[in-house]
mmCIF file of C-alpha atoms in Angstrom:
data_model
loop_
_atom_site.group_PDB
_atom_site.id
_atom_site.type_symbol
_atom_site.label_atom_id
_atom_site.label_comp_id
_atom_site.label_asym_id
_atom_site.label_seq_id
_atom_site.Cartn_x
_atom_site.Cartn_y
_atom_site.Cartn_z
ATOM 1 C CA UNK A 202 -60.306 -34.628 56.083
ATOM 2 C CA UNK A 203 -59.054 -31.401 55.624
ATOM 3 C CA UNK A 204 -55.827 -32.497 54.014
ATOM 4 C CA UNK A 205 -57.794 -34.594 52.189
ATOM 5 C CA UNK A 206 -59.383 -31.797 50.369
ATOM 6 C CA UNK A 207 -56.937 -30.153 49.968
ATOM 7 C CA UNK A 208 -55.131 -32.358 48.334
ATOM 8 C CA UNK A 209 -58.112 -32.871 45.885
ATOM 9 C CA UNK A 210 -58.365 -29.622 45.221
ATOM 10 C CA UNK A 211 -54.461 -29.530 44.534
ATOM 11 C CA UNK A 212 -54.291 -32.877 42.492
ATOM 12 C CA UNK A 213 -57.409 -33.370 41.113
ATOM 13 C CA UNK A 214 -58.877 -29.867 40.503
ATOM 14 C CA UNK A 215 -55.484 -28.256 39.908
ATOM 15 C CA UNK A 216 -56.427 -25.380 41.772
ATOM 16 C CA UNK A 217 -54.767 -22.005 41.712
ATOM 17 C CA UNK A 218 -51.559 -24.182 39.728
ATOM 18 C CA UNK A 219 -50.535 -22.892 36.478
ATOM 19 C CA UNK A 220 -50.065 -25.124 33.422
ATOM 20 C CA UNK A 221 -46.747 -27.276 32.664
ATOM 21 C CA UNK A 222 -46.648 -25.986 29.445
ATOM 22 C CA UNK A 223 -45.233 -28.068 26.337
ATOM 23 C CA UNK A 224 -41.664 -29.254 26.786
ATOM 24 C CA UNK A 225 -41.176 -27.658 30.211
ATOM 25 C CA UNK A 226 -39.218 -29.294 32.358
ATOM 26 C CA UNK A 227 -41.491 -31.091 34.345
ATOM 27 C CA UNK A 228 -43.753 -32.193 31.232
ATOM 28 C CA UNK A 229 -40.686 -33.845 29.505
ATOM 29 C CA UNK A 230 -38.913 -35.409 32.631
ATOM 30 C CA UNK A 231 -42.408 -37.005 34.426
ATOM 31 C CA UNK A 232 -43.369 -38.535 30.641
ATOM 32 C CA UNK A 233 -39.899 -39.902 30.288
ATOM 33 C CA UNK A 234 -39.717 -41.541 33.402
ATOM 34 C CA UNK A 235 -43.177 -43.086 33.029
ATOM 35 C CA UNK A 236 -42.751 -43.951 29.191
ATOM 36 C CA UNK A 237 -38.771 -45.217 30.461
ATOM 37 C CA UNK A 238 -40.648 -47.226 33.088
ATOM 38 C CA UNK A 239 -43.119 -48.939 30.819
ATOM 39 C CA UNK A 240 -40.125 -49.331 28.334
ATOM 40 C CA UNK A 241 -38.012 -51.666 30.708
ATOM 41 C CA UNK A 242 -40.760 -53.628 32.117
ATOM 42 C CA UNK A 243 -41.696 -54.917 28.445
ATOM 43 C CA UNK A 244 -38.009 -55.997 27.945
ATOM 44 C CA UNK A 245 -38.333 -57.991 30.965
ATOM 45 C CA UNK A 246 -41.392 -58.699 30.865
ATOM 46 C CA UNK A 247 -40.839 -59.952 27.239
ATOM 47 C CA UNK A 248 -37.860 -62.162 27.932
ATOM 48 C CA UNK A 249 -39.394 -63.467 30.997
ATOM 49 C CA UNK A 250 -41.775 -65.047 29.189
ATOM 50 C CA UNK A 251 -40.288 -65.752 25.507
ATOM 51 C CA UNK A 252 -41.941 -69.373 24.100
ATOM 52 C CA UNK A 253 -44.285 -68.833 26.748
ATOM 53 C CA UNK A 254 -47.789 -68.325 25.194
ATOM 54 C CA UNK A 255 -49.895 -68.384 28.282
ATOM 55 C CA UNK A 256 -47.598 -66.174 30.081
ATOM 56 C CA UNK A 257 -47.691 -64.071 26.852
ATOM 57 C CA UNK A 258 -51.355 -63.695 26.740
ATOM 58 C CA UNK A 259 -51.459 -62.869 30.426
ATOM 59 C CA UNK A 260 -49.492 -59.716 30.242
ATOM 60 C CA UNK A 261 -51.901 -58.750 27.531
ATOM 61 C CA UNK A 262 -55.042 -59.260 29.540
ATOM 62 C CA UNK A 263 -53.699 -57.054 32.410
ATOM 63 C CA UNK A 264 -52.093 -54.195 29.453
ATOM 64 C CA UNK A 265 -55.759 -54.725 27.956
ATOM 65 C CA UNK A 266 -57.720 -54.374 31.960
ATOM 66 C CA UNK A 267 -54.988 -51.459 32.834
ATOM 67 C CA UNK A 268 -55.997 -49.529 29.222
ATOM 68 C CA UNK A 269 -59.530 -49.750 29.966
ATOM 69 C CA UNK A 270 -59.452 -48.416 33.897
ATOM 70 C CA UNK A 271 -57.310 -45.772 32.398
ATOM 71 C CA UNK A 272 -60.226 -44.853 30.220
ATOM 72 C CA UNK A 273 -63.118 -45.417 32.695
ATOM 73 C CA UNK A 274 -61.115 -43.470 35.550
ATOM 74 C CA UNK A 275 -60.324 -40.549 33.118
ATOM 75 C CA UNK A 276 -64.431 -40.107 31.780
ATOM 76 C CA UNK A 277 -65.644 -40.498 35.412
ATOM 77 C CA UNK A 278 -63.767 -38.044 36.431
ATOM 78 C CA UNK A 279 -64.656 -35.627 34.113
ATOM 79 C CA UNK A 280 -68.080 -36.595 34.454
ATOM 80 C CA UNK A 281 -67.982 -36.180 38.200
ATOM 81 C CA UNK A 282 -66.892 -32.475 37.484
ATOM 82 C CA UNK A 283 -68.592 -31.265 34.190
ATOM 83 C CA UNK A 284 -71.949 -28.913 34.334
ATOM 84 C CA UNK A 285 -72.606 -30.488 30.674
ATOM 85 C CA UNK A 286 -72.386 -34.405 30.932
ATOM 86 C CA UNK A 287 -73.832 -35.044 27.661
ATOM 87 C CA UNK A 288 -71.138 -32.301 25.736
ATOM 88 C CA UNK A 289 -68.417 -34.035 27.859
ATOM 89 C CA UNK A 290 -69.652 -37.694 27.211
ATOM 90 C CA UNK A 291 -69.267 -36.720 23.508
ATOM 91 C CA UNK A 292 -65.907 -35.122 23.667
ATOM 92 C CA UNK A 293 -64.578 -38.056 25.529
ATOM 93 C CA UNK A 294 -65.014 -40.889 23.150
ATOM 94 C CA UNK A 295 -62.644 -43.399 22.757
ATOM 95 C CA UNK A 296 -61.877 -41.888 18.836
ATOM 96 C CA UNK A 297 -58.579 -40.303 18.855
ATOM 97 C CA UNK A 298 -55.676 -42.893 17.446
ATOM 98 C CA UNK A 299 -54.313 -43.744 20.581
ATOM 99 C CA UNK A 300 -57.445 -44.655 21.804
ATOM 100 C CA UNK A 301 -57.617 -47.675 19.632
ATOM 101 C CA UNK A 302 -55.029 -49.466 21.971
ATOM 102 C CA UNK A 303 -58.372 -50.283 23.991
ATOM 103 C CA UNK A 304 -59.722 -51.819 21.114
ATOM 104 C CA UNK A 305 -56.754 -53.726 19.955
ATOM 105 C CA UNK A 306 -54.986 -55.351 22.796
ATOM 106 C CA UNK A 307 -57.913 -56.795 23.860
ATOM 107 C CA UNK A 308 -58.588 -58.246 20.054
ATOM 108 C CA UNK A 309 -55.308 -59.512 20.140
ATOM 109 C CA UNK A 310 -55.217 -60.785 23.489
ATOM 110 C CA UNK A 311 -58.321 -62.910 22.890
ATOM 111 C CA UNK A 312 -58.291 -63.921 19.335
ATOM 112 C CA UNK A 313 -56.242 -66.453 17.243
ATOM 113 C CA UNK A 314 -55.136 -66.920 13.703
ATOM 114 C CA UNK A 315 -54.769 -64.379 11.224
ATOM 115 C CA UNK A 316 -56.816 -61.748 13.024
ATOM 116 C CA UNK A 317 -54.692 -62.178 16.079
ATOM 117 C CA UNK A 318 -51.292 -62.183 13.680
ATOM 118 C CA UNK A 319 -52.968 -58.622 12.188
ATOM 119 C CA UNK A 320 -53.588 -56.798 15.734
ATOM 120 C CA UNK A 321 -50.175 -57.671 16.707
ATOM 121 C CA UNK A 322 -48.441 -56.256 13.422
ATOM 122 C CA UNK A 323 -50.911 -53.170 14.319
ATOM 123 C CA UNK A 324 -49.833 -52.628 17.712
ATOM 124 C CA UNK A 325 -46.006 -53.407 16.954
ATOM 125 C CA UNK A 326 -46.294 -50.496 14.380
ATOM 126 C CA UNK A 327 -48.089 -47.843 16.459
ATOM 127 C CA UNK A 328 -47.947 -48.540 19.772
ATOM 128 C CA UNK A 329 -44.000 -46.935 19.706
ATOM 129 C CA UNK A 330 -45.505 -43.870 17.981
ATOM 130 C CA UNK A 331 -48.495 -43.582 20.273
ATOM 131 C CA UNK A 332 -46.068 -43.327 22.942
ATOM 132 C CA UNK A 333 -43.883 -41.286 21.940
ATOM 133 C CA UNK A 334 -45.683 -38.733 20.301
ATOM 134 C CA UNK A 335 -48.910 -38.831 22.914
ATOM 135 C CA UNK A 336 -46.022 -38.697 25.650
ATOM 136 C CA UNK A 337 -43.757 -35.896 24.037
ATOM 137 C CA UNK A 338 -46.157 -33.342 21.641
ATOM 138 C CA UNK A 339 -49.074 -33.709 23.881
ATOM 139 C CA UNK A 340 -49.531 -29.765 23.392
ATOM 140 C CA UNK A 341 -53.574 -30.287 24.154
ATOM 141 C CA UNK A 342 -52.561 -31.666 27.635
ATOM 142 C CA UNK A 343 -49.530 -30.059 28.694
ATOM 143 C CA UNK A 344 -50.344 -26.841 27.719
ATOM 144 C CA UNK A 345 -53.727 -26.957 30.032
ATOM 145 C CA UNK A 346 -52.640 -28.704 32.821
ATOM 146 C CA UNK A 347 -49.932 -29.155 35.692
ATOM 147 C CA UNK A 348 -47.642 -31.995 34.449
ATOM 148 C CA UNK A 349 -48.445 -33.844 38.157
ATOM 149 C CA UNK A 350 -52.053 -33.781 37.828
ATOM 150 C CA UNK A 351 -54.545 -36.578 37.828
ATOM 151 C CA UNK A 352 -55.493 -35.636 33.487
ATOM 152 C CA UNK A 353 -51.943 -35.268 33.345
ATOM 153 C CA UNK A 354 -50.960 -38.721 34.447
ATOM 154 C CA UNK A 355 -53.981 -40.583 33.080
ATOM 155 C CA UNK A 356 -52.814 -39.685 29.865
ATOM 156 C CA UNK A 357 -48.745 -40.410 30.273
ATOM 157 C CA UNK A 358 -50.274 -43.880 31.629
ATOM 158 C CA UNK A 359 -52.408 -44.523 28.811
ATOM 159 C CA UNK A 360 -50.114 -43.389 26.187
ATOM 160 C CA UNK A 361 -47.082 -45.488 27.678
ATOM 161 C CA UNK A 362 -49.284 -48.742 27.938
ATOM 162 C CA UNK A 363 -49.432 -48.365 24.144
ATOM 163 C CA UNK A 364 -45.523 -48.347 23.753
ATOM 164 C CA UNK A 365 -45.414 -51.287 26.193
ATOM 165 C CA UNK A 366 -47.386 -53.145 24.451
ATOM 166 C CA UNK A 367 -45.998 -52.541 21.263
ATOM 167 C CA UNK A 368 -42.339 -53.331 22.772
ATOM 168 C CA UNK A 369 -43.695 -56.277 24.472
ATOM 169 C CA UNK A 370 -45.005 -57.687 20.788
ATOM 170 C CA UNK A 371 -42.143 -56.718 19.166
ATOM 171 C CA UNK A 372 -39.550 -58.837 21.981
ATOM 172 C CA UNK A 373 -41.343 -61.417 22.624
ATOM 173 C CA UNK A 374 -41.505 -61.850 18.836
ATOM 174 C CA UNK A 375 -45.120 -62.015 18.536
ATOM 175 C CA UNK A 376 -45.825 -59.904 15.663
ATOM 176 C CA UNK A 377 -45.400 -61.626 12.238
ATOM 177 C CA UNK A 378 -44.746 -58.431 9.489
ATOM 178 C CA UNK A 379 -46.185 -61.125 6.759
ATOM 179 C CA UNK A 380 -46.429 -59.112 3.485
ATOM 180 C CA UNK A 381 -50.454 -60.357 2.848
ATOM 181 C CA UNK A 382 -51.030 -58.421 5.898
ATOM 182 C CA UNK A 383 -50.326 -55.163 5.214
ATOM 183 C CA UNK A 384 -53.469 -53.715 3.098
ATOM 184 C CA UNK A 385 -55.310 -55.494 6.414
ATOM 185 C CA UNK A 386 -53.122 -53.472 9.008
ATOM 186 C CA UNK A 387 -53.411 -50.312 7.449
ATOM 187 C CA UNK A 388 -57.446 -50.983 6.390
ATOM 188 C CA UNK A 389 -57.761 -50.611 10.606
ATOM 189 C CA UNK A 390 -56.648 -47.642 10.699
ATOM 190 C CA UNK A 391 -58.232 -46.109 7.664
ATOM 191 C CA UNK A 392 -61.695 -47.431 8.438
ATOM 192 C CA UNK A 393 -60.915 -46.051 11.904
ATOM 193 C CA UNK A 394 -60.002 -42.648 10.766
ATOM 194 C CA UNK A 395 -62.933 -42.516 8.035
ATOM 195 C CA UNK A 396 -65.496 -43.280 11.318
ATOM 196 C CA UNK A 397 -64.149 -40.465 13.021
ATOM 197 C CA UNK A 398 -63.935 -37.876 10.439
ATOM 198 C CA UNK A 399 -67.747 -38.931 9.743
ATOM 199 C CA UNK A 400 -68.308 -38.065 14.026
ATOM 200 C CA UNK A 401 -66.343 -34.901 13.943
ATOM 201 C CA UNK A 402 -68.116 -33.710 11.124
ATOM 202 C CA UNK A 403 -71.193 -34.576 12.734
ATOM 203 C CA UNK A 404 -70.800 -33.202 15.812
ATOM 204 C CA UNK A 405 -68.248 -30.064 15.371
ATOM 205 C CA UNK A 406 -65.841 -32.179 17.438
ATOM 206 C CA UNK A 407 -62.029 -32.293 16.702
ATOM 207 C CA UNK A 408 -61.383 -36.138 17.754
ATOM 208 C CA UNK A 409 -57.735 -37.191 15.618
ATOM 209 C CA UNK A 410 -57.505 -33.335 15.516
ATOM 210 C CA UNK A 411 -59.655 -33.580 11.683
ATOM 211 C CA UNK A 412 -60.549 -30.104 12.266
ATOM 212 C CA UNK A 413 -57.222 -28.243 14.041
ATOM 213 C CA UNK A 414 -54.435 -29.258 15.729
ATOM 214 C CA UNK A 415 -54.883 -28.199 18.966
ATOM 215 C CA UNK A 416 -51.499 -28.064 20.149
ATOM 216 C CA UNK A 417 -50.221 -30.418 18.081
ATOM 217 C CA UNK A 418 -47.388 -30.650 15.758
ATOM 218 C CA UNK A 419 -50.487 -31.025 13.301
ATOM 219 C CA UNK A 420 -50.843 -27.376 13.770
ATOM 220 C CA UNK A 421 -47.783 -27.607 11.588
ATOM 221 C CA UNK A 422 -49.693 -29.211 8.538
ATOM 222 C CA UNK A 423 -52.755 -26.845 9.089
ATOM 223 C CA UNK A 424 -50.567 -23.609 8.904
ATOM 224 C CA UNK A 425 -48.840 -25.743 5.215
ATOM 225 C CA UNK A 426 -51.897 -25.946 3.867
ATOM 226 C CA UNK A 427 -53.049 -22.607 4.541
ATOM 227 C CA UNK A 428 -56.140 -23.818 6.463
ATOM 228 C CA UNK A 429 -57.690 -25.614 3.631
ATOM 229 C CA UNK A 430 -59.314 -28.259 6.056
ATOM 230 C CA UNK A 431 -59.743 -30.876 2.811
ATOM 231 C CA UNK A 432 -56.022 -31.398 2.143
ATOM 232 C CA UNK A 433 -55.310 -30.908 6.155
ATOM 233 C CA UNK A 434 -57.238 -33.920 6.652
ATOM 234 C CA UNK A 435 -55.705 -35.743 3.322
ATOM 235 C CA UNK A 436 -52.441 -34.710 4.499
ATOM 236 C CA UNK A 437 -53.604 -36.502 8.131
ATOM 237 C CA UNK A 438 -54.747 -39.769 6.517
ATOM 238 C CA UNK A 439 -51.728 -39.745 4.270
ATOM 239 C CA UNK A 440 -48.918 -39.697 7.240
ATOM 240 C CA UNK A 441 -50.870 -42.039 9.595
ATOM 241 C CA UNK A 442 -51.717 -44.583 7.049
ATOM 242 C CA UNK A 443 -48.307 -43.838 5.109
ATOM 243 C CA UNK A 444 -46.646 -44.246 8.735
ATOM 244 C CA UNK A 445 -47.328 -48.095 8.591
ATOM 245 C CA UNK A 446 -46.252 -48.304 5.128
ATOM 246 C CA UNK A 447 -42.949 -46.836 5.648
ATOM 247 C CA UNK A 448 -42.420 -48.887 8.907
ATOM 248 C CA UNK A 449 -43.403 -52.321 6.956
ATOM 249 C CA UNK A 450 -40.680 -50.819 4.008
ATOM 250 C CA UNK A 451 -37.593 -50.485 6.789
ATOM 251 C CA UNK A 452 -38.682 -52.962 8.470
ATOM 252 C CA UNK A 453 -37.978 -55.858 4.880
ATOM 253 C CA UNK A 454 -35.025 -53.267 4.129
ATOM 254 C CA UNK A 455 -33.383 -53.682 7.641
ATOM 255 C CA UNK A 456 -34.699 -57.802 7.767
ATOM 256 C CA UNK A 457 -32.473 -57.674 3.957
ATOM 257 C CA UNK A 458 -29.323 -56.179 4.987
ATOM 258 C CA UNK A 459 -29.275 -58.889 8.306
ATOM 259 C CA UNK A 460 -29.750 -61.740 6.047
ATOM 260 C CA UNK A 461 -26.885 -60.091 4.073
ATOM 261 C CA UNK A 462 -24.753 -59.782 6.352
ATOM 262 C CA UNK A 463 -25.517 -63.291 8.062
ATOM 263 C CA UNK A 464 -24.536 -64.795 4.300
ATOM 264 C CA UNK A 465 -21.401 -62.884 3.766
ATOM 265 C CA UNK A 466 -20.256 -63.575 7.062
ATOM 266 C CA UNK A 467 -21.047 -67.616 6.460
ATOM 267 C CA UNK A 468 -19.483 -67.557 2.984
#
């Protein structure tokens, strides 16, 4: 029992342990052996079960079960040790952009069609940059907490689900990249980012870092524009949304020069 505790206090409390700090050693190596883990079971996982739709929608129920239990174990948690529950339930909302990985997987996991074809070009697209960037610039987590820590993990967990399933998608050639599809892949994200923006404003709350970036490599864009917190948060929708628009644009370019290639090499 005694152990017990103390190992609570140790893991779970992070008691009397300082911070990782960004891009220490032990932030970067335990996110790239988690994100490198996720990474190689969606190859295999992918090729395992290529022309396999069933098998395909399987592994996106358990991603979609696994991204939710992240979330639930995380807001218990804090919950379980906050002296404000109704400040914490609010700062805990599933609203930043990684967070919409709960909402999506499941939506694509469960729907057919077009709105199915949509969720997977969405997740294909961001679910490499969630990943990476929640994994690697995670300056809000890192800098607060031990790298092997429960926050710690539940957020190198959550943020490497999002590159397996994008990896996953992308393999198992899921995700369509159809042209008519675009203005609906980015809408997501801008509706998305317009409901939050509304919520932080509302509440003084800094969800997709609208307000400062908290560690971030948006602190980078705040200290550009001087602090002038309108073009901050144009400059914020511009790179997300622009993000998808650039990946659709080397995506064709790269999908051109194959084709290219394939021809010359035929004729």
């Amino acid at each position: 029992m005694i152990a017990f505790m103390n190992f609570y206090e140790w893991f779970f409390l992070e008691k009397n342990r300082p911070a990782a700090g960004l891009f220490s050693w032990s932030h970067l190596l335990s996110v790239t052996i988690i994100l490198g883990g996720f990474i190689a079971l969606a190859i295999f996982l992918a090729k395992r079960n290529k022309d396999k739709p069933k098998s395909q929608r399987k592994v996106l129920i358990i991603t979609s079960i696994a991204l939710l239990a992240l979330a639930i174990m995380k807001v218990s948690f804090l919950l379980a040790t906050s002296n404000d529950i109704g400040n914490t339930i609010l700062e805990n909302l599933p609203l930043f952009f990684c967070d919409m990985m709960v909402f999506m997987v499941p939506i694509a996991a469960f729907t057919r069609g077009r709105v199915q074809e949509i969720c997977f070009d969405f997740i294909a697209i961001c679910g490499l940059l969630m990943g990476f960037m929640g994994n690697y610039f995670a300056g809000n987590i890192y800098s607060s907490h031990p790298a092997f820590s429960y926050l710690s993990l539940i957020s190198a967990f959550s943020h490497s689900l999002a590159a397996f399933a994008a990896l996953f998608i992308f393999v198992s050639g899921l995700n369509k990249m159809e042209k008519r599809n675009i203005p609906f892949t980015i809408g997501i994200l801008f509706v998305f980012m317009s409901i939050t923006l509304t919520f932080d404003y509302l509440t003084g709350k800094n969800y997709m870092f609208f307000l400062y970036g908290d560690g971030t490599p948006f602190e980078i864009v705040f200290g550009w524009v001087n602090g002038n917190l309108i073009l901050y948060q144009m400059f914020i929708y511009i790179m997300q949304c622009g993000y998808i628009g650039v990946f659709y644009l080397v995506y064709y370019l790269i999908l051109k020069l194959v084709r290219h290639k394939k021809e010359k090499a035929v004729n």
